[in-house]
Coordinates of C-alpha atoms in Angstrom, one line a residue:
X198 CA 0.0 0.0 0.0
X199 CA 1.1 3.7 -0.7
X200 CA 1.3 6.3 2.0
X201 CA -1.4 8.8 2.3
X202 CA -0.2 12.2 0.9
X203 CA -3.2 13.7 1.8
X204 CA -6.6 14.5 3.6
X205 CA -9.1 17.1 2.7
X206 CA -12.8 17.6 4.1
X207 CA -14.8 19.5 2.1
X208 CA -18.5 20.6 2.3
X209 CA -21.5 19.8 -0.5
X210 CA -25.4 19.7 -0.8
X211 CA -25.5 16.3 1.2
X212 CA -22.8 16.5 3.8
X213 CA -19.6 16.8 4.1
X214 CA -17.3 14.4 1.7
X215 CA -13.8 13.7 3.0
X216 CA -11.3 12.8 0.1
X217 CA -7.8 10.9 0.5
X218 CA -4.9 10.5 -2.2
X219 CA -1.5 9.0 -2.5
X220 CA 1.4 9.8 -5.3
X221 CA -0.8 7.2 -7.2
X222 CA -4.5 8.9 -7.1
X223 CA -7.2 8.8 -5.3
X224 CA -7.3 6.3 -2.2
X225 CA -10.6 7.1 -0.2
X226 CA -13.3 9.0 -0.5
X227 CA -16.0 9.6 2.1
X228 CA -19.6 10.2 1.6
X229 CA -21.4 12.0 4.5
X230 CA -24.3 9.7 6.7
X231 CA -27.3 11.0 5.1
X232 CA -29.0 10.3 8.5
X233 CA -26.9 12.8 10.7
X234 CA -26.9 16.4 10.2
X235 CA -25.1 17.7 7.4
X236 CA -22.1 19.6 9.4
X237 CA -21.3 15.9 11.3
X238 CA -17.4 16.6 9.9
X239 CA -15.2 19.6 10.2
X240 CA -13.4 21.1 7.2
X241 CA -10.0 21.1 6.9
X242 CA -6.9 18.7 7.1
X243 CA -5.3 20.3 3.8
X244 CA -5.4 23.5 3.0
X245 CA -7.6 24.3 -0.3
X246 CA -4.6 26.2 -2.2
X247 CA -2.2 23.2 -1.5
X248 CA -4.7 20.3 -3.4
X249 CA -3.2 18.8 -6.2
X250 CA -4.6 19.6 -9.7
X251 CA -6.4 16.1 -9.7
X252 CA -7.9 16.4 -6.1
X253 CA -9.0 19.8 -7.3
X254 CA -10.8 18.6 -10.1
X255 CA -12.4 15.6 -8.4
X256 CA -13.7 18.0 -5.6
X257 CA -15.6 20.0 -8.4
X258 CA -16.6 17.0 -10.4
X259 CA -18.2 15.4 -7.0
X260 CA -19.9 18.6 -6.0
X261 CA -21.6 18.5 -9.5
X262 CA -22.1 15.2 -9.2
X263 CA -23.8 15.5 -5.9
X264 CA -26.1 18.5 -7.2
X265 CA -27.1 16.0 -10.2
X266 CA -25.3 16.8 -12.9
X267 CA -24.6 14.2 -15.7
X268 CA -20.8 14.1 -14.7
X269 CA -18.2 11.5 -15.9
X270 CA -15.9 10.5 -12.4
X271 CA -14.5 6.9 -14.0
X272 CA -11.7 9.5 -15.9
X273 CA -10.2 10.7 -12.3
X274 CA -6.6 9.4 -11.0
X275 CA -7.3 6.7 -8.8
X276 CA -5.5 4.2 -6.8
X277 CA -6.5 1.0 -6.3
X278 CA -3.8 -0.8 -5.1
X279 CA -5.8 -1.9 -2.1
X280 CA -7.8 -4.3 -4.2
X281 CA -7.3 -7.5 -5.4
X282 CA -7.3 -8.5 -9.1
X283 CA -10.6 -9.8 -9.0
X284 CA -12.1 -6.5 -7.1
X285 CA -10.3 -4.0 -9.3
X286 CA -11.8 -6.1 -12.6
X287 CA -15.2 -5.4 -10.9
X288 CA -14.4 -1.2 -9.9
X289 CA -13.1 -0.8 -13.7
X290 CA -16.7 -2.2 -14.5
X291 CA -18.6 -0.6 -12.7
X292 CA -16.7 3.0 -13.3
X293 CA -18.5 2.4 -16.6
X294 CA -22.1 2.5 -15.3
X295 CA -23.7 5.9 -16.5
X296 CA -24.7 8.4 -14.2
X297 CA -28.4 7.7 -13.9
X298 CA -28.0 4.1 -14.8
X299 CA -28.2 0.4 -13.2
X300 CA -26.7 -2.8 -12.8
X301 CA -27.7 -5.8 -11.1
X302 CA -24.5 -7.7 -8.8
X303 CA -25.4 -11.1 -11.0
X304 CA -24.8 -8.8 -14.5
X305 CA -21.7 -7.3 -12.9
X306 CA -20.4 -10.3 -12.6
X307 CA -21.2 -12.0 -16.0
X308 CA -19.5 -9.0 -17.2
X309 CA -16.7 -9.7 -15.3
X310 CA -15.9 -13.5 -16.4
X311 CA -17.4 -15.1 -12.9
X312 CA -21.3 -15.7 -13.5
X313 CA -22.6 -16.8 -10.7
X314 CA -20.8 -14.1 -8.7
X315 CA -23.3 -11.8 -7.5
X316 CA -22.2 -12.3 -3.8
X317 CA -18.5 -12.0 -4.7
X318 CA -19.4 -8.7 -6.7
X319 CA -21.4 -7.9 -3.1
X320 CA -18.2 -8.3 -1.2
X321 CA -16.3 -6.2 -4.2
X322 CA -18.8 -3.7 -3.4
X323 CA -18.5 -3.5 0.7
X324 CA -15.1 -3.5 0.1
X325 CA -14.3 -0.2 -2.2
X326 CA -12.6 2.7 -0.4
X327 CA -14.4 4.8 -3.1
X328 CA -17.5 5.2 -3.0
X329 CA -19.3 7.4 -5.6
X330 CA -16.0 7.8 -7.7
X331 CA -16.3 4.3 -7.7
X332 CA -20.0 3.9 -8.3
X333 CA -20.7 1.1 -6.0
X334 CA -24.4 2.6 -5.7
X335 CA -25.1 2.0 -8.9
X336 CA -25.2 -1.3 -8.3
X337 CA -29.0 -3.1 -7.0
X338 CA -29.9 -6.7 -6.1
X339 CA -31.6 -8.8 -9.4
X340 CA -34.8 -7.8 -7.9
X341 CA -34.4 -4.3 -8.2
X342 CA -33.6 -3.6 -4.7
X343 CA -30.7 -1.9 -2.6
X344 CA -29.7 -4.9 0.0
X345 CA -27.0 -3.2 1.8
X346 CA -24.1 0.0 1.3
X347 CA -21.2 -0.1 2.8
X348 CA -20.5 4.3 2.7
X349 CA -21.8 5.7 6.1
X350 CA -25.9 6.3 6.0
X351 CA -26.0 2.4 4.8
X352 CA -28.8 1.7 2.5
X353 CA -30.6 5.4 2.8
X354 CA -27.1 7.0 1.0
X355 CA -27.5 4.7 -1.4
X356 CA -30.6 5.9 -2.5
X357 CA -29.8 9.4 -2.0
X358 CA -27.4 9.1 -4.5
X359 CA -29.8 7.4 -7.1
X360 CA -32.3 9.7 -6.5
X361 CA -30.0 12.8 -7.4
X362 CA -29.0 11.0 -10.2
X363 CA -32.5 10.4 -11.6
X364 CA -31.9 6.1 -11.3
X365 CA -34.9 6.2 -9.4
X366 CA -38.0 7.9 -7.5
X367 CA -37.9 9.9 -4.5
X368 CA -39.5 8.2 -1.6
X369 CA -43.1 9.9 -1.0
X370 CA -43.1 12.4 2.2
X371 CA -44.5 10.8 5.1
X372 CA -46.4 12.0 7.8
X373 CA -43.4 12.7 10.0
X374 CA -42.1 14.7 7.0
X375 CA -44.3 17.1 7.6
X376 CA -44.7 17.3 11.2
X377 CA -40.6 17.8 11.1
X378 CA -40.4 19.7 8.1
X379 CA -38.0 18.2 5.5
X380 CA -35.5 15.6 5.9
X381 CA -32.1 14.8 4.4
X382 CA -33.2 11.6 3.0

């Protein structure tokens, strides 16, 4: 594994993200829990002006991504040295998902050369350091359904981040949406 070169927290319309890089790319990135209020982390770590070009651009491509526009992550320097062969065959598949698009864990891993490994795309999935750059919610259960999310909020980021890109529905309000006012689902 490469050493961390760096750490920067930065704020966007779901949370604060935290982001993490070595000399080879990205190594982490942190999506806020969409249960917990959205100043849960403090900024800082790395001060803005000293980002590297790359981190800089990620940071604006996540932001946009996170405010729903069609953005194109799978181009950003990432490292995945982390991962074993079989995992990083599975990230460089799922990079390819479109924004706003599905796949199920059984085609993922068709697509991959293993049919039959839905559950060893699931543990691909719980294990990738980068969620959203590496679009692990963009990947449902062959009935349609999100059965677990590793990123902090669980299954309820998940489908926060489908519902900004337009993969599916916003939940109706419920009762205690109204009686609170509106939540950060």
């Amino acid at each position: 594994m490469i050493e961390t070169l760096g750490r920067h927290k930065f704020a966007t319309n779901i949370g604060t993200c935290e982001i993490e890089w070595t000399e080879a790319g990205i190594s982490r990135f942190r999506l806020p829990d969409a249960s917990r209020a959205t100043g849960a982390l403090k900024i800082g770590a790395t001060d803005p002006n000293d980002l590297p070009l790359y981190i800089a651009e990620a940071l604006t491509l996540t932001r946009a991504s996170l405010n729903g526009a069609r953005t194109d992550l799978s181009k950003l320097k990432l490292d995945l040295s982390y991962a074993p062969a079989f995992n990083r065959r599975v990230y460089d598949l799922v990079l390819t998902i479109p924004f706003g698009q599905t796949m199920t864990y059984g085609e993922v891993a068709r697509e991959v050369g293993a049919p039959g490994g839905a559950q060893a795309v699931g543990r691909a999935m719980a294990d990738n350091k980068i969620p959203l750059i590496v679009p692990c919610h963009r990947v449902l259960a062959a009935d349609g359904k999100m059965h677990g999310f590793s990123a902090p909020g669980g299954v309820a980021s998940k489908r926060k981040l489908l519902e900004i890109e337009g993969a599916i529905e916003p939940e109706p309000p419920t009762l205690f949406d109204f009686i609170d006012g509106p939540t950060t689902r």
